[in-house]
Amino acid sequence: MLASDHEEPTVHDHRRLGRELDLFDTDPLMGAGLPYWLPDGALVRHTLEEYIREAERRAGYRHVYSPVLGKRELYEISGHWDHYGDDMFPPMQLGSEQVLLRPSLCPHHALIYRSRSRSYRELPLRMAELGGMYRSELSGVLGGLTRVRAITLNDAHIFCTLEQAVEEARAALELIGRAYADLGISAFRHRLSLPGEGGKYVADPELWRRATALLREVLDGSGIPYEAAEGEAAFYGPKIDVQITDPAGREATLSTVQIDFHQPERFDLHYIGADGAKHRPVMVHRSIIGSVERAVAHLIEAHGGAFPPWLSPVQLVVLPVGEEQAGSAHALADRARELGLRAEVAGPEQGTLAARIRAARLVPYQAVIGGREAEAGLVAPRLRDGRRPDALPAEELLRHIADRVSARGPGLWEPA
């Protein structure tokens, strides 16, 4: 479990950095576990969400939106009310009906799937959503962005045949691995999460056995070392958890892959097979980055606020040495923005050149323009890691930065 707000912050604690860098904050009047996002934090979040949507589109997912409310009956069918009710907010009475803030997206996606007849030719059907969900966390475990009550989940459900399930789950693990590489983070370990004694689990041993066997096949076929852990399963089935650690060594789950026979049974999902008969699909649950909140918290801590260039809220700071170079500096920043880069000018009114360089230490790229550079139509680049490439034409610098941003990954200057 990651830190609560009552624990001492570490050097790269995301709560401290989030406030120092104006990424997010909280207000007691909004409530505990309900952070708000400031412009730079919202920009990081938006960029991350768009990256995920693009990665999912390339992998054949179709995106949907579903409401954050549902009738109590919906969660009784899914099993959440019986097995997960302690973590849900109380029902709200609307006339003769009770509605709840959803604790999960899977019941909604199951309803979307069954909204019309499905053929085997449509499978695998990959449905994705960055959607809101809510969990009634106790105040003592809330902490920054890692444990919150309002969650934006990067969720997806793949409806497929039994024969397709292992390959779909394996492809989901590969998608997670590619995302981690682009984000400049790494998995601490992979865990096969199984039921434990005393937990509130669905009582169907055969479904648990089948799902566990398939997940072991996925992990063994992927060549990924893993550890089995009892007591960490979802109430309806086992799962593969991708574990991360924070700078203090505390472990948490960021990404998951699950194979589920329970929800398709509960919602009576089916598809028409090649034989013209009805068949039950398998439901693969998959999350690349888990909750957006926890993902951003981990990125802040893993990079100490120095995000990969493509994710950085400001990608280029232009530094005119004196007022005489202000025009050239603003022209360069304007051109950078035309190319889709996030650029700002830090002029002499903000302090000495050395002070401005220090203030922009987390920005991936700085472009210094002095008298000689302005006269020659050049800029002097400075990289966040301390490197100082030779002066070069402004357009060439911008092309190089744009190439690195579009290539993603954590590298600053190396060719894609």
Tab-separated table of C-alpha atoms in Angstrom:
chain	number	residue	atom	x	y	z
A	1	MET	CA	0.000	0.000	0.000
A	2	LEU	CA	1.286	3.473	-0.826
A	3	ALA	CA	1.621	6.342	1.645
A	4	SER	CA	-1.252	8.127	3.311
A	5	ASP	CA	-1.217	11.878	3.906
A	6	HIS	CA	-0.327	11.197	7.545
A	7	GLU	CA	3.088	9.713	6.692
A	8	GLU	CA	6.343	11.638	6.344
A	9	PRO	CA	7.063	12.513	2.687
A	10	THR	CA	10.138	11.099	0.958
A	11	VAL	CA	12.470	13.139	-1.281
A	12	HIS	CA	10.408	12.384	-4.395
A	13	ASP	CA	7.067	12.121	-2.635
A	14	HIS	CA	4.405	13.016	-5.188
A	15	ARG	CA	2.375	14.953	-2.629
A	16	ARG	CA	5.209	17.400	-1.996
A	17	LEU	CA	6.265	17.628	-5.645
A	18	GLY	CA	2.678	17.935	-6.809
A	19	ARG	CA	2.229	21.053	-4.734
A	20	GLU	CA	5.690	22.509	-5.491
A	21	LEU	CA	5.179	22.052	-9.236
A	22	ASP	CA	1.546	23.232	-9.169
A	23	LEU	CA	0.212	19.926	-10.502
A	24	PHE	CA	-2.614	19.193	-8.056
A	25	ASP	CA	-3.879	20.085	-4.629
A	26	THR	CA	-6.714	19.406	-2.188
A	27	ASP	CA	-9.148	21.473	-0.184
A	28	PRO	CA	-10.957	20.271	2.950
A	29	LEU	CA	-14.144	21.876	1.699
A	30	MET	CA	-14.069	19.587	-1.365
A	31	GLY	CA	-13.365	16.637	0.883
A	32	ALA	CA	-10.659	14.118	1.666
A	33	GLY	CA	-9.579	11.880	-1.204
A	34	LEU	CA	-10.930	14.332	-3.798
A	35	PRO	CA	-7.922	16.179	-5.282
A	36	TYR	CA	-8.273	18.821	-7.966
A	37	TRP	CA	-5.910	19.271	-10.901
A	38	LEU	CA	-4.105	22.536	-11.647
A	39	PRO	CA	-3.321	23.533	-15.266
A	40	ASP	CA	0.087	21.806	-15.525
A	41	GLY	CA	-1.201	18.691	-13.794
A	42	ALA	CA	-4.290	18.655	-15.987
A	43	LEU	CA	-2.006	18.903	-19.019
A	44	VAL	CA	0.047	15.892	-17.882
A	45	ARG	CA	-3.145	13.973	-17.223
A	46	HIS	CA	-4.689	14.897	-20.578
A	47	THR	CA	-1.509	13.930	-22.453
A	48	LEU	CA	-1.397	10.584	-20.650
A	49	GLU	CA	-5.065	9.887	-21.358
A	50	GLU	CA	-4.669	10.697	-25.052
A	51	TYR	CA	-1.609	8.458	-25.229
A	52	ILE	CA	-3.601	5.583	-23.740
A	53	ARG	CA	-6.526	6.126	-26.115
A	54	GLU	CA	-4.181	6.194	-29.099
A	55	ALA	CA	-2.380	3.017	-27.964
A	56	GLU	CA	-5.713	1.280	-27.502
A	57	ARG	CA	-7.014	2.391	-30.904
A	58	ARG	CA	-3.884	1.007	-32.560
A	59	ALA	CA	-4.460	-2.281	-30.722
A	60	GLY	CA	-8.006	-2.607	-32.039
A	61	TYR	CA	-10.016	-1.261	-29.106
A	62	ARG	CA	-13.221	0.741	-29.548
A	63	HIS	CA	-13.990	3.426	-26.982
A	64	VAL	CA	-17.281	3.960	-25.171
A	65	TYR	CA	-18.690	6.215	-22.462
A	66	SER	CA	-20.920	4.924	-19.712
A	67	PRO	CA	-22.591	6.670	-16.739
A	68	VAL	CA	-21.012	6.777	-13.274
A	69	LEU	CA	-24.378	5.876	-11.709
A	70	GLY	CA	-26.237	2.579	-11.843
A	71	LYS	CA	-29.279	1.013	-10.243
A	72	ARG	CA	-28.629	-1.137	-7.185
A	73	GLU	CA	-30.003	-4.095	-9.128
A	74	LEU	CA	-27.135	-3.800	-11.614
A	75	TYR	CA	-24.548	-4.348	-8.878
A	76	GLU	CA	-26.608	-7.106	-7.309
A	77	ILE	CA	-26.432	-8.972	-10.614
A	78	SER	CA	-22.696	-8.351	-11.017
A	79	GLY	CA	-22.006	-9.441	-7.435
A	80	HIS	CA	-20.476	-6.136	-6.346
A	81	TRP	CA	-23.265	-5.419	-3.861
A	82	ASP	CA	-22.792	-8.734	-2.039
A	83	HIS	CA	-19.020	-9.043	-2.285
A	84	TYR	CA	-17.797	-5.447	-2.501
A	85	GLY	CA	-20.533	-3.457	-0.757
A	86	ASP	CA	-18.297	-2.277	2.093
A	87	ASP	CA	-16.209	-0.295	-0.427
A	88	MET	CA	-19.207	1.336	-2.139
A	89	PHE	CA	-20.922	4.593	-1.279
A	90	PRO	CA	-24.436	4.276	0.178
A	91	PRO	CA	-27.384	4.115	-2.234
A	92	MET	CA	-29.270	7.277	-3.202
A	93	GLN	CA	-33.036	7.090	-3.307
A	94	LEU	CA	-34.595	8.338	-6.549
A	95	GLY	CA	-38.322	7.839	-6.330
A	96	SER	CA	-38.884	4.114	-5.989
A	97	GLU	CA	-35.360	3.219	-7.170
A	98	GLN	CA	-31.972	3.143	-5.492
A	99	VAL	CA	-28.931	4.219	-7.503
A	100	LEU	CA	-25.246	4.019	-6.596
A	101	LEU	CA	-21.980	5.583	-7.636
A	102	ARG	CA	-20.327	2.747	-9.492
A	103	PRO	CA	-17.325	0.980	-7.947
A	104	SER	CA	-16.339	-0.574	-11.278
A	105	LEU	CA	-16.922	-0.231	-15.025
A	106	CYS	CA	-17.310	-3.924	-15.865
A	107	PRO	CA	-21.087	-4.195	-15.228
A	108	HIS	CA	-21.732	-1.269	-17.564
A	109	HIS	CA	-19.593	-2.773	-20.311
A	110	ALA	CA	-21.382	-6.099	-19.922
A	111	LEU	CA	-24.685	-4.304	-20.542
A	112	ILE	CA	-23.258	-2.560	-23.617
A	113	TYR	CA	-22.127	-5.926	-24.967
A	114	ARG	CA	-25.522	-7.524	-24.489
A	115	SER	CA	-27.403	-4.513	-25.922
A	116	ARG	CA	-27.676	-6.388	-29.206
A	117	SER	CA	-27.054	-9.833	-30.663
A	118	ARG	CA	-23.377	-10.679	-31.262
A	119	SER	CA	-21.825	-13.019	-33.795
A	120	TYR	CA	-18.612	-15.001	-33.448
A	121	ARG	CA	-17.353	-12.928	-36.380
A	122	GLU	CA	-17.296	-9.843	-34.105
A	123	LEU	CA	-15.002	-11.477	-31.570
A	124	PRO	CA	-12.723	-10.535	-30.037
A	125	LEU	CA	-14.669	-7.359	-29.252
A	126	ARG	CA	-12.344	-4.954	-27.407
A	127	MET	CA	-14.223	-2.250	-25.478
A	128	ALA	CA	-12.288	0.505	-23.658
A	129	GLU	CA	-13.118	3.508	-21.537
A	130	LEU	CA	-11.377	6.078	-19.371
A	131	GLY	CA	-14.228	6.301	-16.921
A	132	GLY	CA	-15.041	7.581	-13.474
A	133	MET	CA	-15.707	5.281	-10.531
A	134	TYR	CA	-15.975	5.778	-6.782
A	135	ARG	CA	-14.811	3.903	-3.729
A	136	SER	CA	-15.666	4.664	-0.118
A	137	GLU	CA	-12.096	4.611	1.190
A	138	LEU	CA	-11.541	5.270	4.897
A	139	SER	CA	-9.869	8.595	5.716
A	140	GLY	CA	-6.865	6.882	7.304
A	141	VAL	CA	-5.725	5.260	4.051
A	142	LEU	CA	-6.210	8.244	1.737
A	143	GLY	CA	-2.989	9.717	0.353
A	144	GLY	CA	-2.351	12.300	-2.367
A	145	LEU	CA	-3.238	10.734	-5.712
A	146	THR	CA	-2.489	7.135	-4.744
A	147	ARG	CA	-5.619	6.452	-2.670
A	148	VAL	CA	-8.589	8.606	-3.637
A	149	ARG	CA	-12.361	8.330	-3.541
A	150	ALA	CA	-13.053	9.573	-7.085
A	151	ILE	CA	-11.069	7.513	-9.588
A	152	THR	CA	-10.582	7.745	-13.348
A	153	LEU	CA	-9.904	4.184	-14.454
A	154	ASN	CA	-8.163	3.171	-17.662
A	155	ASP	CA	-10.368	0.140	-18.142
A	156	ALA	CA	-11.093	-2.264	-20.978
A	157	HIS	CA	-13.018	-5.480	-21.457
A	158	ILE	CA	-12.404	-7.951	-24.229
A	159	PHE	CA	-15.286	-10.246	-25.069
A	160	CYS	CA	-13.898	-13.288	-26.832
A	161	THR	CA	-14.137	-17.026	-27.306
A	162	LEU	CA	-12.413	-19.404	-24.918
A	163	GLU	CA	-9.838	-20.163	-27.620
A	164	GLN	CA	-8.998	-16.457	-27.972
A	165	ALA	CA	-8.696	-15.647	-24.262
A	166	VAL	CA	-5.030	-16.547	-23.681
A	167	GLU	CA	-3.785	-14.625	-26.718
A	168	GLU	CA	-5.878	-11.575	-25.826
A	169	ALA	CA	-4.545	-11.570	-22.269
A	170	ARG	CA	-0.990	-12.025	-23.529
A	171	ALA	CA	-1.415	-9.110	-25.959
A	172	ALA	CA	-2.691	-6.987	-23.066
A	173	LEU	CA	0.484	-7.731	-21.095
A	174	GLU	CA	2.564	-6.701	-24.101
A	175	LEU	CA	0.595	-3.454	-24.369
A	176	ILE	CA	1.344	-2.756	-20.714
A	177	GLY	CA	5.056	-3.391	-21.299
A	178	ARG	CA	5.195	-0.982	-24.260
A	179	ALA	CA	3.426	1.713	-22.256
A	180	TYR	CA	5.875	1.338	-19.371
A	181	ALA	CA	8.795	1.762	-21.808
A	182	ASP	CA	7.277	4.961	-23.249
A	183	LEU	CA	6.557	6.283	-19.760
A	184	GLY	CA	10.083	5.524	-18.550
A	185	ILE	CA	8.905	3.300	-15.682
A	186	SER	CA	9.398	-0.371	-14.906
A	187	ALA	CA	7.499	-3.147	-13.209
A	188	PHE	CA	8.832	-4.303	-9.856
A	189	ARG	CA	7.292	-7.746	-10.243
A	190	HIS	CA	4.335	-9.624	-11.726
A	191	ARG	CA	1.921	-11.309	-9.358
A	192	LEU	CA	-0.676	-13.997	-9.947
A	193	SER	CA	-3.321	-12.939	-7.452
A	194	LEU	CA	-5.387	-15.799	-6.055
A	195	PRO	CA	-8.190	-16.069	-3.463
A	196	GLY	CA	-7.345	-16.424	0.208
A	197	GLU	CA	-8.966	-17.709	3.340
A	198	GLY	CA	-11.822	-15.637	4.728
A	199	GLY	CA	-12.323	-13.430	1.674
A	200	LYS	CA	-15.688	-12.655	0.092
A	201	TYR	CA	-15.286	-14.513	-3.215
A	202	VAL	CA	-17.686	-15.972	-5.733
A	203	ALA	CA	-18.289	-19.596	-4.757
A	204	ASP	CA	-17.610	-21.483	-7.982
A	205	PRO	CA	-14.417	-23.566	-7.700
A	206	GLU	CA	-14.525	-24.745	-11.324
A	207	LEU	CA	-14.582	-21.195	-12.708
A	208	TRP	CA	-11.671	-20.260	-10.450
A	209	ARG	CA	-9.700	-23.312	-11.565
A	210	ARG	CA	-10.241	-22.607	-15.279
A	211	ALA	CA	-9.393	-18.912	-15.006
A	212	THR	CA	-6.260	-19.584	-12.937
A	213	ALA	CA	-5.029	-22.203	-15.408
A	214	LEU	CA	-5.451	-19.778	-18.315
A	215	LEU	CA	-3.610	-16.961	-16.523
A	216	ARG	CA	-0.731	-19.315	-15.711
A	217	GLU	CA	-0.610	-20.221	-19.407
A	218	VAL	CA	-0.450	-16.505	-20.274
A	219	LEU	CA	2.425	-15.834	-17.868
A	220	ASP	CA	4.359	-19.003	-18.752
A	221	GLY	CA	3.943	-18.332	-22.477
A	222	SER	CA	5.136	-14.755	-22.070
A	223	GLY	CA	8.273	-15.859	-20.244
A	224	ILE	CA	7.539	-13.426	-17.396
A	225	PRO	CA	8.706	-14.420	-13.908
A	226	TYR	CA	5.856	-14.182	-11.434
A	227	GLU	CA	4.847	-14.984	-7.885
A	228	ALA	CA	1.517	-16.370	-6.724
A	229	ALA	CA	-0.124	-14.459	-3.875
A	230	GLU	CA	-3.173	-15.660	-1.987
A	231	GLY	CA	-5.784	-13.177	-0.816
A	232	GLU	CA	-5.189	-10.659	-3.635
A	233	ALA	CA	-7.750	-11.842	-6.212
A	234	ALA	CA	-10.821	-9.907	-7.304
A	235	PHE	CA	-14.024	-11.255	-5.784
A	236	TYR	CA	-15.029	-12.824	-9.111
A	237	GLY	CA	-11.719	-14.298	-10.263
A	238	PRO	CA	-7.902	-14.402	-10.246
A	239	LYS	CA	-5.797	-11.735	-11.920
A	240	ILE	CA	-2.331	-10.817	-13.062
A	241	ASP	CA	-1.141	-7.725	-11.177
A	242	VAL	CA	1.785	-5.627	-12.376
A	243	GLN	CA	3.415	-4.292	-9.218
A	244	ILE	CA	5.380	-1.049	-8.871
A	245	THR	CA	7.313	0.497	-5.973
A	246	ASP	CA	7.625	4.091	-4.815
A	247	PRO	CA	10.938	5.717	-3.743
A	248	ALA	CA	10.399	4.464	-0.181
A	249	GLY	CA	10.086	0.874	-1.443
A	250	ARG	CA	6.340	0.604	-0.848
A	251	GLU	CA	4.583	-1.645	-3.321
A	252	ALA	CA	1.281	-1.117	-5.148
A	253	THR	CA	-0.612	-2.506	-8.121
A	254	LEU	CA	-0.633	-0.306	-11.225
A	255	SER	CA	-1.842	-2.568	-14.051
A	256	THR	CA	-3.989	-5.707	-14.196
A	257	VAL	CA	-5.103	-8.459	-16.569
A	258	GLN	CA	-7.958	-10.809	-15.632
A	259	ILE	CA	-9.806	-13.676	-17.277
A	260	ASP	CA	-13.407	-13.777	-16.073
A	261	PHE	CA	-16.045	-16.477	-16.493
A	262	HIS	CA	-18.267	-15.093	-13.724
A	263	GLN	CA	-19.600	-11.823	-15.200
A	264	PRO	CA	-20.597	-13.376	-18.555
A	265	GLU	CA	-22.575	-15.972	-16.590
A	266	ARG	CA	-24.255	-13.431	-14.305
A	267	PHE	CA	-25.295	-11.184	-17.189
A	268	ASP	CA	-26.219	-14.112	-19.459
A	269	LEU	CA	-23.886	-12.915	-22.221
A	270	HIS	CA	-23.684	-14.932	-25.397
A	271	TYR	CA	-22.699	-14.869	-29.039
A	272	ILE	CA	-23.967	-16.825	-32.009
A	273	GLY	CA	-21.335	-19.320	-33.116
A	274	ALA	CA	-20.590	-20.717	-36.568
A	275	ASP	CA	-22.964	-23.555	-35.727
A	276	GLY	CA	-25.854	-21.105	-35.264
A	277	ALA	CA	-26.095	-21.880	-31.538
A	278	LYS	CA	-25.583	-19.605	-28.539
A	279	HIS	CA	-22.218	-19.720	-26.773
A	280	ARG	CA	-20.912	-17.987	-23.653
A	281	PRO	CA	-18.052	-15.506	-24.235
A	282	VAL	CA	-15.068	-15.062	-21.948
A	283	MET	CA	-14.497	-11.589	-20.500
A	284	VAL	CA	-10.870	-10.398	-20.274
A	285	HIS	CA	-10.489	-7.384	-17.983
A	286	ARG	CA	-7.428	-5.263	-18.716
A	287	SER	CA	-5.998	-1.971	-17.460
A	288	ILE	CA	-2.768	-0.545	-18.916
A	289	ILE	CA	-2.118	2.091	-16.251
A	290	GLY	CA	-4.851	1.370	-13.716
A	291	SER	CA	-6.192	4.610	-12.300
A	292	VAL	CA	-4.986	7.833	-13.906
A	293	GLU	CA	-4.463	9.286	-10.429
A	294	ARG	CA	-2.120	6.540	-9.239
A	295	ALA	CA	-0.306	6.481	-12.593
A	296	VAL	CA	0.456	10.209	-12.417
A	297	ALA	CA	1.545	9.867	-8.773
A	298	HIS	CA	3.997	7.135	-9.771
A	299	LEU	CA	5.293	9.131	-12.740
A	300	ILE	CA	5.935	12.143	-10.507
A	301	GLU	CA	7.877	10.004	-8.048
A	302	ALA	CA	9.715	7.839	-10.580
A	303	HIS	CA	10.989	10.894	-12.477
A	304	GLY	CA	11.208	13.331	-9.580
A	305	GLY	CA	8.961	15.699	-11.531
A	306	ALA	CA	11.251	15.567	-14.593
A	307	PHE	CA	8.753	13.912	-16.925
A	308	PRO	CA	9.707	12.331	-20.269
A	309	PRO	CA	9.763	15.079	-22.953
A	310	TRP	CA	6.464	14.048	-24.551
A	311	LEU	CA	4.690	14.138	-21.161
A	312	SER	CA	6.287	17.259	-19.694
A	313	PRO	CA	3.835	20.143	-19.111
A	314	VAL	CA	6.449	22.530	-20.558
A	315	GLN	CA	8.768	21.022	-23.145
A	316	LEU	CA	10.870	24.039	-24.107
A	317	VAL	CA	11.831	27.212	-22.239
A	318	VAL	CA	13.356	29.975	-24.371
A	319	LEU	CA	15.852	32.156	-22.489
A	320	PRO	CA	16.800	35.512	-24.043
A	321	VAL	CA	20.000	36.786	-22.433
A	322	GLY	CA	18.836	40.422	-22.594
A	323	GLU	CA	15.847	42.502	-23.610
A	324	GLU	CA	17.374	42.900	-27.087
A	325	GLN	CA	16.760	39.201	-27.778
A	326	ALA	CA	13.144	39.189	-26.505
A	327	GLY	CA	11.695	39.442	-30.024
A	328	SER	CA	13.718	36.454	-31.254
A	329	ALA	CA	12.765	34.474	-28.144
A	330	HIS	CA	9.026	35.054	-28.572
A	331	ALA	CA	9.251	34.237	-32.281
A	332	LEU	CA	10.946	30.920	-31.431
A	333	ALA	CA	8.316	30.078	-28.811
A	334	ASP	CA	5.514	30.942	-31.248
A	335	ARG	CA	7.058	28.684	-33.895
A	336	ALA	CA	7.430	25.868	-31.343
A	337	ARG	CA	3.736	26.125	-30.482
A	338	GLU	CA	2.868	26.001	-34.188
A	339	LEU	CA	4.660	22.634	-34.278
A	340	GLY	CA	2.566	21.407	-31.359
A	341	LEU	CA	5.260	21.854	-28.695
A	342	ARG	CA	4.575	23.347	-25.285
A	343	ALA	CA	6.921	26.326	-25.065
A	344	GLU	CA	7.362	29.351	-22.807
A	345	VAL	CA	9.665	32.379	-22.689
A	346	ALA	CA	11.506	33.219	-19.470
A	347	GLY	CA	12.864	36.728	-19.962
A	348	PRO	CA	15.258	38.923	-17.970
A	349	GLU	CA	12.355	40.280	-15.917
A	350	GLN	CA	12.338	36.879	-14.175
A	351	GLY	CA	15.918	37.188	-12.931
A	352	THR	CA	19.455	36.518	-14.040
A	353	LEU	CA	20.141	33.948	-16.753
A	354	ALA	CA	21.595	31.568	-14.151
A	355	ALA	CA	18.493	31.913	-11.966
A	356	ARG	CA	16.171	31.288	-14.902
A	357	ILE	CA	18.160	28.214	-15.930
A	358	ARG	CA	17.824	26.839	-12.391
A	359	ALA	CA	14.103	27.614	-12.306
A	360	ALA	CA	13.615	25.609	-15.530
A	361	ARG	CA	15.724	22.651	-14.366
A	362	LEU	CA	12.887	20.134	-14.825
A	363	VAL	CA	12.025	21.303	-18.356
A	364	PRO	CA	13.543	18.904	-20.919
A	365	TYR	CA	14.891	21.608	-23.257
A	366	GLN	CA	16.159	25.147	-22.868
A	367	ALA	CA	17.110	27.440	-25.736
A	368	VAL	CA	19.435	30.323	-24.872
A	369	ILE	CA	19.527	33.273	-27.267
A	370	GLY	CA	22.284	35.841	-26.769
A	371	GLY	CA	23.475	38.617	-29.049
A	372	ARG	CA	25.673	36.367	-31.184
A	373	GLU	CA	22.977	33.704	-31.547
A	374	ALA	CA	20.332	36.249	-32.517
A	375	GLU	CA	22.605	37.815	-35.106
A	376	ALA	CA	23.470	34.437	-36.640
A	377	GLY	CA	19.927	33.030	-36.466
A	378	LEU	CA	21.059	30.341	-33.995
A	379	VAL	CA	20.083	29.115	-30.539
A	380	ALA	CA	22.222	27.452	-27.872
A	381	PRO	CA	20.440	24.329	-26.562
A	382	ARG	CA	20.729	23.127	-22.992
A	383	LEU	CA	19.358	19.741	-21.967
A	384	ARG	CA	17.858	18.917	-18.606
A	385	ASP	CA	20.563	16.332	-17.948
A	386	GLY	CA	23.310	18.966	-18.212
A	387	ARG	CA	24.401	18.380	-21.791
A	388	ARG	CA	24.925	21.419	-23.998
A	389	PRO	CA	24.865	20.576	-27.728
A	390	ASP	CA	26.432	22.997	-30.201
A	391	ALA	CA	24.430	26.043	-31.279
A	392	LEU	CA	22.220	25.314	-34.250
A	393	PRO	CA	19.517	26.985	-36.341
A	394	ALA	CA	16.248	27.465	-34.486
A	395	GLU	CA	14.220	25.421	-36.956
A	396	GLU	CA	16.641	22.506	-36.663
A	397	LEU	CA	16.376	22.549	-32.865
A	398	LEU	CA	12.589	22.540	-33.011
A	399	ARG	CA	12.545	19.659	-35.492
A	400	HIS	CA	14.834	17.651	-33.237
A	401	ILE	CA	12.652	18.283	-30.181
A	402	ALA	CA	9.486	17.505	-32.146
A	403	ASP	CA	11.023	14.219	-33.319
A	404	ARG	CA	11.885	13.220	-29.757
A	405	VAL	CA	8.416	14.129	-28.529
A	406	SER	CA	6.661	12.181	-31.283
A	407	ALA	CA	8.946	9.172	-30.673
A	408	ARG	CA	7.964	9.215	-27.003
A	409	GLY	CA	10.134	7.407	-24.514
A	410	PRO	CA	12.402	9.040	-21.888
A	411	GLY	CA	15.340	9.948	-24.177
A	412	LEU	CA	16.216	13.634	-24.586
A	413	TRP	CA	18.525	13.957	-27.569
A	414	GLU	CA	19.328	10.577	-29.024
A	415	PRO	CA	17.750	9.829	-32.422
A	416	ALA	CA	14.521	7.847	-32.338
